[in-house]
PDB file of C-alpha atoms in Angstrom:
ATOM      1  CA  GLY A 200    -158.841 -29.628 -16.635  1.00 51.00           C
ATOM      2  CA  ALA A 201    -157.050 -29.980 -20.056  1.00 45.00           C
ATOM      3  CA  VAL A 202    -157.717 -26.059 -20.931  1.00 41.00           C
ATOM      4  CA  ARG A 203    -155.623 -25.208 -17.866  1.00 44.00           C
ATOM      5  CA  VAL A 204    -152.875 -27.583 -18.663  1.00 40.00           C
ATOM      6  CA  ALA A 205    -152.936 -26.279 -22.095  1.00 41.00           C
ATOM      7  CA  VAL A 206    -152.651 -22.693 -20.778  1.00 39.00           C
ATOM      8  CA  ARG A 207    -149.463 -23.610 -18.565  1.00 45.00           C
ATOM      9  CA  THR A 208    -147.840 -25.250 -21.603  1.00 43.00           C
ATOM     10  CA  LEU A 209    -148.355 -22.428 -23.751  1.00 42.00           C
ATOM     11  CA  CYS A 210    -147.387 -20.009 -21.393  1.00 44.00           C
ATOM     12  CA  LEU A 211    -144.575 -21.975 -20.491  1.00 44.00           C
ATOM     13  CA  ALA A 212    -143.258 -22.448 -24.048  1.00 43.00           C
ATOM     14  CA  ALA A 213    -143.710 -18.644 -24.248  1.00 42.00           C
ATOM     15  CA  LEU A 214    -141.244 -18.235 -21.025  1.00 43.00           C
ATOM     16  CA  LEU A 215    -138.693 -20.703 -22.482  1.00 43.00           C
ATOM     17  CA  GLY A 216    -138.865 -18.921 -25.648  1.00 45.00           C
ATOM     18  CA  ALA A 217    -138.104 -15.605 -24.115  1.00 41.00           C
ATOM     19  CA  LEU A 218    -135.394 -16.733 -22.001  1.00 40.00           C
ATOM     20  CA  GLY A 219    -133.657 -19.079 -24.620  1.00 42.00           C
ATOM     21  CA  ALA A 220    -133.371 -16.923 -27.307  1.00 46.00           C
ATOM     22  CA  GLY A 221    -130.336 -17.893 -29.630  1.00 55.00           C
ATOM     23  CA  GLY A 222    -127.301 -15.405 -28.876  1.00 65.00           C
ATOM     24  CA  THR A 223    -124.214 -14.324 -26.715  1.00 79.00           C
ATOM     25  CA  GLU A 224    -123.941 -11.833 -23.892  1.00 82.00           C
ATOM     26  CA  LEU A 225    -120.786 -10.963 -22.398  1.00 87.00           C
ATOM     27  CA  THR A 226    -119.023  -8.292 -20.200  1.00 88.00           C
ATOM     28  CA  LEU A 227    -115.165  -8.268 -21.243  1.00 89.00           C
ATOM     29  CA  GLU A 228    -112.578  -6.155 -19.693  1.00 90.00           C
ATOM     30  CA  LEU A 229    -110.378  -3.848 -22.292  1.00 91.00           C
ATOM     31  CA  PRO A 230    -107.225  -2.707 -21.025  1.00 90.00           C
ATOM     32  CA  ASP A 231    -105.652   0.379 -22.204  1.00 89.00           C
ATOM     33  CA  SER A 232    -103.864   0.103 -25.519  1.00 90.00           C
ATOM     34  CA  ALA A 233    -105.244  -2.979 -26.234  1.00 92.00           C
ATOM     35  CA  GLN A 234    -108.009  -4.753 -28.772  1.00 93.00           C
ATOM     36  CA  ARG A 235    -110.272  -7.730 -28.420  1.00 93.00           C
ATOM     37  CA  CYS A 236    -112.037  -9.550 -31.034  1.00 94.00           C
ATOM     38  CA  PHE A 237    -114.629 -12.315 -31.245  1.00 93.00           C
ATOM     39  CA  HIS A 238    -115.408 -14.842 -34.282  1.00 93.00           C
ATOM     40  CA  GLN A 239    -118.931 -16.490 -35.207  1.00 91.00           C
ATOM     41  CA  GLU A 240    -119.369 -18.467 -38.251  1.00 91.00           C
ATOM     42  CA  VAL A 241    -122.773 -17.395 -39.794  1.00 91.00           C
ATOM     43  CA  GLU A 242    -124.858 -18.797 -42.874  1.00 90.00           C
ATOM     44  CA  SER A 243    -125.636 -16.821 -45.849  1.00 91.00           C
ATOM     45  CA  GLY A 244    -128.814 -14.746 -45.609  1.00 90.00           C
ATOM     46  CA  ILE A 245    -129.323 -14.687 -41.731  1.00 90.00           C
ATOM     47  CA  LYS A 246    -129.696 -11.397 -39.741  1.00 90.00           C
ATOM     48  CA  PHE A 247    -127.276 -11.057 -36.915  1.00 92.00           C
ATOM     49  CA  THR A 248    -127.244  -7.817 -34.426  1.00 91.00           C
ATOM     50  CA  LEU A 249    -124.564  -6.236 -32.332  1.00 92.00           C
ATOM     51  CA  ASP A 250    -125.489  -4.039 -29.376  1.00 91.00           C
ATOM     52  CA  TYR A 251    -122.796  -2.856 -26.707  1.00 92.00           C
ATOM     53  CA  GLN A 252    -122.299  -0.319 -24.088  1.00 90.00           C
ATOM     54  CA  VAL A 253    -119.198   0.948 -22.254  1.00 91.00           C
ATOM     55  CA  ILE A 254    -119.944   0.325 -18.657  1.00 89.00           C
ATOM     56  CA  SER A 255    -117.007   2.031 -17.039  1.00 87.00           C
ATOM     57  CA  GLY A 256    -113.416   3.436 -17.759  1.00 86.00           C
ATOM     58  CA  GLY A 257    -112.012   6.871 -18.963  1.00 84.00           C
ATOM     59  CA  HIS A 258    -114.919   8.841 -20.879  1.00 86.00           C
ATOM     60  CA  TYR A 259    -117.105   5.499 -21.734  1.00 87.00           C
ATOM     61  CA  ASP A 260    -116.046   5.464 -25.137  1.00 91.00           C
ATOM     62  CA  VAL A 261    -114.602   2.303 -27.314  1.00 94.00           C
ATOM     63  CA  ASP A 262    -113.535   1.894 -30.753  1.00 95.00           C
ATOM     64  CA  CYS A 263    -115.811  -1.343 -32.706  1.00 95.00           C
ATOM     65  CA  TYR A 264    -115.535  -2.550 -36.312  1.00 95.00           C
ATOM     66  CA  VAL A 265    -117.056  -5.755 -37.798  1.00 95.00           C
ATOM     67  CA  GLU A 266    -115.536  -7.410 -40.595  1.00 95.00           C
ATOM     68  CA  ASP A 267    -117.191 -10.016 -43.217  1.00 93.00           C
ATOM     69  CA  PRO A 268    -115.589 -13.375 -44.218  1.00 94.00           C
ATOM     70  CA  ASN A 269    -113.865 -11.477 -47.080  1.00 93.00           C
ATOM     71  CA  GLY A 270    -112.116  -8.985 -44.954  1.00 92.00           C
ATOM     72  CA  LYS A 271    -114.541  -6.201 -45.571  1.00 93.00           C
ATOM     73  CA  THR A 272    -115.455  -3.757 -42.976  1.00 94.00           C
ATOM     74  CA  ILE A 273    -119.149  -3.583 -42.970  1.00 95.00           C
ATOM     75  CA  TYR A 274    -119.296  -1.290 -39.569  1.00 96.00           C
ATOM     76  CA  GLN A 275    -116.752   0.756 -37.974  1.00 95.00           C
ATOM     77  CA  GLU A 276    -117.189   3.478 -35.347  1.00 94.00           C
ATOM     78  CA  THR A 277    -114.868   5.338 -33.228  1.00 93.00           C
ATOM     79  CA  LYS A 278    -115.073   6.729 -29.525  1.00 92.00           C
ATOM     80  CA  LYS A 279    -118.683   5.501 -29.142  1.00 92.00           C
ATOM     81  CA  GLN A 280    -120.018   4.974 -25.637  1.00 89.00           C
ATOM     82  CA  TYR A 281    -122.982   2.746 -27.035  1.00 89.00           C
ATOM     83  CA  ASP A 282    -124.512   1.546 -30.333  1.00 91.00           C
ATOM     84  CA  SER A 283    -126.216  -1.081 -32.273  1.00 90.00           C
ATOM     85  CA  PHE A 284    -125.800  -2.614 -35.569  1.00 93.00           C
ATOM     86  CA  SER A 285    -127.691  -5.165 -37.690  1.00 92.00           C
ATOM     87  CA  HIS A 286    -126.621  -6.776 -40.709  1.00 93.00           C
ATOM     88  CA  HIS A 287    -127.889  -9.518 -43.245  1.00 92.00           C
ATOM     89  CA  THR A 288    -125.333 -11.653 -44.542  1.00 92.00           C
ATOM     90  CA  GLU A 289    -124.546 -12.241 -47.905  1.00 90.00           C
ATOM     91  CA  VAL A 290    -121.983 -14.909 -47.940  1.00 91.00           C
ATOM     92  CA  LYS A 291    -121.267 -17.918 -45.321  1.00 92.00           C
ATOM     93  CA  GLY A 292    -118.140 -17.866 -43.115  1.00 93.00           C
ATOM     94  CA  VAL A 293    -116.656 -16.286 -40.000  1.00 94.00           C
ATOM     95  CA  TYR A 294    -117.779 -12.806 -39.163  1.00 95.00           C
ATOM     96  CA  THR A 295    -115.402 -10.988 -37.093  1.00 94.00           C
ATOM     97  CA  PHE A 296    -116.062  -7.874 -34.510  1.00 94.00           C
ATOM     98  CA  CYS A 297    -113.456  -6.329 -32.409  1.00 95.00           C
ATOM     99  CA  PHE A 298    -113.327  -3.597 -29.389  1.00 95.00           C
ATOM    100  CA  SER A 299    -110.301  -1.398 -29.377  1.00 94.00           C
ATOM    101  CA  ASN A 300    -108.943   0.635 -26.500  1.00 93.00           C
ATOM    102  CA  GLU A 301    -105.719   1.312 -28.696  1.00 91.00           C
ATOM    103  CA  PHE A 302    -106.666   5.040 -28.601  1.00 91.00           C
ATOM    104  CA  SER A 303    -106.203   5.326 -24.694  1.00 87.00           C
ATOM    105  CA  THR A 304    -103.132   4.855 -23.046  1.00 84.00           C
ATOM    106  CA  PHE A 305    -104.139   4.696 -19.462  1.00 85.00           C
ATOM    107  CA  SER A 306    -107.940   4.257 -19.242  1.00 85.00           C
ATOM    108  CA  HIS A 307    -109.093   0.578 -18.332  1.00 88.00           C
ATOM    109  CA  LYS A 308    -112.588  -0.035 -19.579  1.00 90.00           C
ATOM    110  CA  VAL A 309    -115.428  -2.835 -19.245  1.00 90.00           C
ATOM    111  CA  VAL A 310    -117.337  -3.257 -22.032  1.00 91.00           C
ATOM    112  CA  TYR A 311    -120.732  -5.165 -22.435  1.00 91.00           C
ATOM    113  CA  PHE A 312    -121.969  -6.804 -25.824  1.00 91.00           C
ATOM    114  CA  ASP A 313    -125.075  -8.865 -26.975  1.00 89.00           C
ATOM    115  CA  PHE A 314    -124.534 -10.701 -30.187  1.00 91.00           C
ATOM    116  CA  GLN A 315    -127.743 -12.119 -31.460  1.00 88.00           C
ATOM    117  CA  VAL A 316    -127.677 -14.405 -34.672  1.00 89.00           C
ATOM    118  CA  GLY A 317    -130.689 -15.228 -36.803  1.00 80.00           C
ATOM    119  CA  ASP A 318    -134.448 -14.779 -35.911  1.00 71.00           C
ATOM    120  CA  GLU A 319    -136.343 -15.851 -32.779  1.00 67.00           C
ATOM    121  CA  PRO A 320    -138.121 -19.332 -33.283  1.00 65.00           C
ATOM    122  CA  PRO A 321    -141.896 -19.343 -33.313  1.00 62.00           C
ATOM    123  CA  ILE A 322    -143.283 -20.070 -29.659  1.00 66.00           C
ATOM    124  CA  LEU A 323    -146.079 -21.985 -31.343  1.00 62.00           C
ATOM    125  CA  PRO A 324    -145.813 -25.058 -33.611  1.00 62.00           C
ATOM    126  CA  ASP A 325    -146.008 -24.334 -37.298  1.00 63.00           C
ATOM    127  CA  MET A 326    -147.089 -20.540 -36.450  1.00 58.00           C
ATOM    128  CA  ASN A 327    -145.576 -18.994 -39.507  1.00 58.00           C
ATOM    129  CA  ASN A 328    -147.507 -21.598 -41.968  1.00 61.00           C
ATOM    130  CA  ARG A 329    -150.760 -21.459 -40.338  1.00 61.00           C
ATOM    131  CA  VAL A 330    -153.721 -20.356 -42.615  1.00 54.00           C
ATOM    132  CA  THR A 331    -156.599 -19.919 -39.726  1.00 62.00           C
ATOM    133  CA  ALA A 332    -156.142 -17.098 -37.346  1.00 62.00           C
ATOM    134  CA  LEU A 333    -154.705 -17.704 -33.662  1.00 65.00           C
ATOM    135  CA  THR A 334    -156.967 -18.647 -31.053  1.00 74.00           C
ATOM    136  CA  GLN A 335    -157.651 -16.240 -27.980  1.00 77.00           C
ATOM    137  CA  LEU A 336    -155.588 -18.465 -26.042  1.00 74.00           C
ATOM    138  CA  GLU A 337    -152.759 -18.694 -28.592  1.00 71.00           C
ATOM    139  CA  SER A 338    -153.008 -15.112 -29.057  1.00 75.00           C
ATOM    140  CA  ALA A 339    -152.514 -14.367 -25.177  1.00 79.00           C
ATOM    141  CA  CYS A 340    -149.429 -16.357 -25.291  1.00 77.00           C
ATOM    142  CA  VAL A 341    -147.906 -14.593 -27.822  1.00 74.00           C
ATOM    143  CA  THR A 342    -148.605 -11.337 -26.119  1.00 81.00           C
ATOM    144  CA  ILE A 343    -147.157 -12.884 -22.864  1.00 82.00           C
ATOM    145  CA  HIS A 344    -143.968 -13.531 -24.957  1.00 74.00           C
ATOM    146  CA  GLU A 345    -143.658 -10.373 -26.400  1.00 78.00           C
ATOM    147  CA  MET A 346    -144.042  -8.567 -22.660  1.00 85.00           C
ATOM    148  CA  LEU A 347    -141.374 -11.013 -21.384  1.00 84.00           C
ATOM    149  CA  ASN A 348    -139.160  -9.829 -24.292  1.00 76.00           C
ATOM    150  CA  ALA A 349    -139.711  -6.521 -23.228  1.00 80.00           C
ATOM    151  CA  VAL A 350    -138.998  -7.133 -19.690  1.00 85.00           C
ATOM    152  CA  ILE A 351    -135.699  -8.876 -20.261  1.00 78.00           C
ATOM    153  CA  ASP A 352    -134.687  -6.245 -22.333  1.00 76.00           C
ATOM    154  CA  SER A 353    -135.479  -3.241 -19.995  1.00 80.00           C
ATOM    155  CA  GLN A 354    -133.720  -5.214 -17.148  1.00 82.00           C
ATOM    156  CA  THR A 355    -130.719  -5.536 -18.992  1.00 77.00           C
ATOM    157  CA  HIS A 356    -130.855  -1.659 -20.035  1.00 79.00           C
ATOM    158  CA  TYR A 357    -131.277  -0.621 -16.514  1.00 81.00           C
ATOM    159  CA  ARG A 358    -128.748  -3.376 -15.180  1.00 80.00           C
ATOM    160  CA  LEU A 359    -126.271  -1.571 -17.457  1.00 77.00           C
ATOM    161  CA  ARG A 360    -127.116   2.130 -16.364  1.00 79.00           C
ATOM    162  CA  GLU A 361    -126.989   1.082 -12.733  1.00 83.00           C
ATOM    163  CA  ALA A 362    -123.337  -0.600 -13.346  1.00 78.00           C
ATOM    164  CA  GLN A 363    -122.239   2.505 -15.122  1.00 77.00           C
ATOM    165  CA  ASP A 364    -124.013   4.911 -12.428  1.00 81.00           C
ATOM    166  CA  ARG A 365    -122.143   2.952  -9.781  1.00 81.00           C
ATOM    167  CA  SER A 366    -118.696   3.057 -11.278  1.00 78.00           C
ATOM    168  CA  ARG A 367    -119.055   7.120 -11.728  1.00 79.00           C
ATOM    169  CA  ALA A 368    -120.060   7.222  -7.976  1.00 85.00           C
ATOM    170  CA  GLU A 369    -116.955   5.067  -7.021  1.00 84.00           C
ATOM    171  CA  GLU A 370    -114.906   7.111  -9.363  1.00 81.00           C
ATOM    172  CA  LEU A 371    -116.214  10.406  -8.129  1.00 86.00           C
ATOM    173  CA  ASN A 372    -116.005   8.925  -4.526  1.00 89.00           C
ATOM    174  CA  GLY A 373    -112.426   8.405  -4.862  1.00 87.00           C
ATOM    175  CA  ARG A 374    -111.636  11.951  -6.358  1.00 86.00           C
ATOM    176  CA  VAL A 375    -113.411  13.566  -3.323  1.00 90.00           C
ATOM    177  CA  SER A 376    -111.347  11.422  -0.690  1.00 90.00           C
ATOM    178  CA  TYR A 377    -108.144  12.257  -2.400  1.00 90.00           C
ATOM    179  CA  TRP A 378    -108.983  15.819  -2.753  1.00 91.00           C
ATOM    180  CA  SER A 379    -109.956  15.687   0.932  1.00 92.00           C
ATOM    181  CA  VAL A 380    -106.360  14.103   1.944  1.00 91.00           C
ATOM    182  CA  GLY A 381    -104.746  16.726   0.017  1.00 91.00           C
ATOM    183  CA  GLU A 382    -106.816  19.581   1.576  1.00 91.00           C
ATOM    184  CA  THR A 383    -105.776  18.071   4.867  1.00 92.00           C
ATOM    185  CA  LEU A 384    -102.172  17.770   4.280  1.00 92.00           C
ATOM    186  CA  ILE A 385    -102.160  21.323   2.935  1.00 93.00           C
ATOM    187  CA  LEU A 386    -103.968  22.846   5.899  1.00 92.00           C
ATOM    188  CA  PHE A 387    -101.171  20.932   8.450  1.00 91.00           C
ATOM    189  CA  MET A 388     -98.367  22.360   6.350  1.00 92.00           C
ATOM    190  CA  VAL A 389     -99.946  26.175   6.449  1.00 91.00           C
ATOM    191  CA  SER A 390    -100.597  25.754  10.223  1.00 90.00           C
ATOM    192  CA  ILE A 391     -96.893  24.613  10.930  1.00 91.00           C
ATOM    193  CA  GLY A 392     -95.761  27.707   8.718  1.00 89.00           C
ATOM    194  CA  GLN A 393     -97.969  30.158  10.629  1.00 88.00           C
ATOM    195  CA  VAL A 394     -96.685  28.563  13.924  1.00 87.00           C
ATOM    196  CA  MET A 395     -93.034  28.908  12.985  1.00 87.00           C
ATOM    197  CA  LEU A 396     -93.890  32.312  11.805  1.00 85.00           C
ATOM    198  CA  LEU A 397     -95.423  33.773  14.722  1.00 83.00           C
ATOM    199  CA  LYS A 398     -92.760  31.905  16.937  1.00 81.00           C
ATOM    200  CA  SER A 399     -90.259  34.089  14.771  1.00 80.00           C
ATOM    201  CA  PHE A 400     -91.728  37.345  15.783  1.00 78.00           C
ATOM    202  CA  PHE A 401     -91.195  36.809  19.522  1.00 76.00           C
ATOM    203  CA  THR A 402     -87.796  34.985  19.615  1.00 72.00           C
ATOM    204  CA  GLU A 403     -85.477  37.353  21.427  1.00 62.00           C
ATOM    205  CA  LYS A 404     -82.520  38.424  18.994  1.00 61.00           C
ATOM    206  CA  ARG A 405     -79.210  38.392  20.773  1.00 62.00           C
ATOM    207  CA  PRO A 406     -76.786  41.527  20.280  1.00 60.00           C
ATOM    208  CA  SER A 407     -73.426  40.755  18.017  1.00 60.00           C
ATOM    209  CA  SER A 408     -70.685  40.060  20.379  1.00 57.00           C
ATOM    210  CA  GLY A 409     -68.126  41.978  18.216  1.00 55.00           C
ATOM    211  CA  GLY A 410     -67.035  45.363  19.488  1.00 52.00           C
ATOM    212  CA  ALA A 411     -63.996  48.111  19.335  1.00 51.00           C
ATOM    213  CA  GLY A 412     -61.696  47.567  21.977  1.00 50.00           C
ATOM    214  CA  THR A 413     -60.652  50.458  24.633  1.00 47.00           C
TER     215      THR A 413
END
């Protein structure tokens, strides 16, 4: 009936609100001795949040800084594995955030970041301006929306951990493989040396041909 349609409509709005929140997620490759910057125009009085994490490479660390439109550094961290930064803008303009791997001369990094601008819009019409309390149905949909956001955050967190653990496992597997090959070559060389040494013990030495004449 009408109640069932309303439930489906509100729950669908909660799902779309959770999945369609404004922001940018990106995984980037950061070569050694390199720096990459991103630019975003933001209105004044708006909150933005930057979350980042190094997935693979070196010691899983990276330099990061954020500048406002006037070139003032409002956030700066060095050799961080992961971090989160929130800021309420005071001036309108283009904000710049950069990831730097310039301190590393041979480690290639993979960095994930999530840049969110502004607050999430309400899932219900005029929800922020309502005087009356939410109905039981509306409260249930708001709860579903919050739980979906928590699920999305958890999935992102565990996906990044899985990617980081897989990278470490592959790196460890490569080291073990190289070490095994090195041990095999050393054992082969030692075996050849032992065979040649034992052979020299049983080799008959011929007497010298020189002697006094009669």
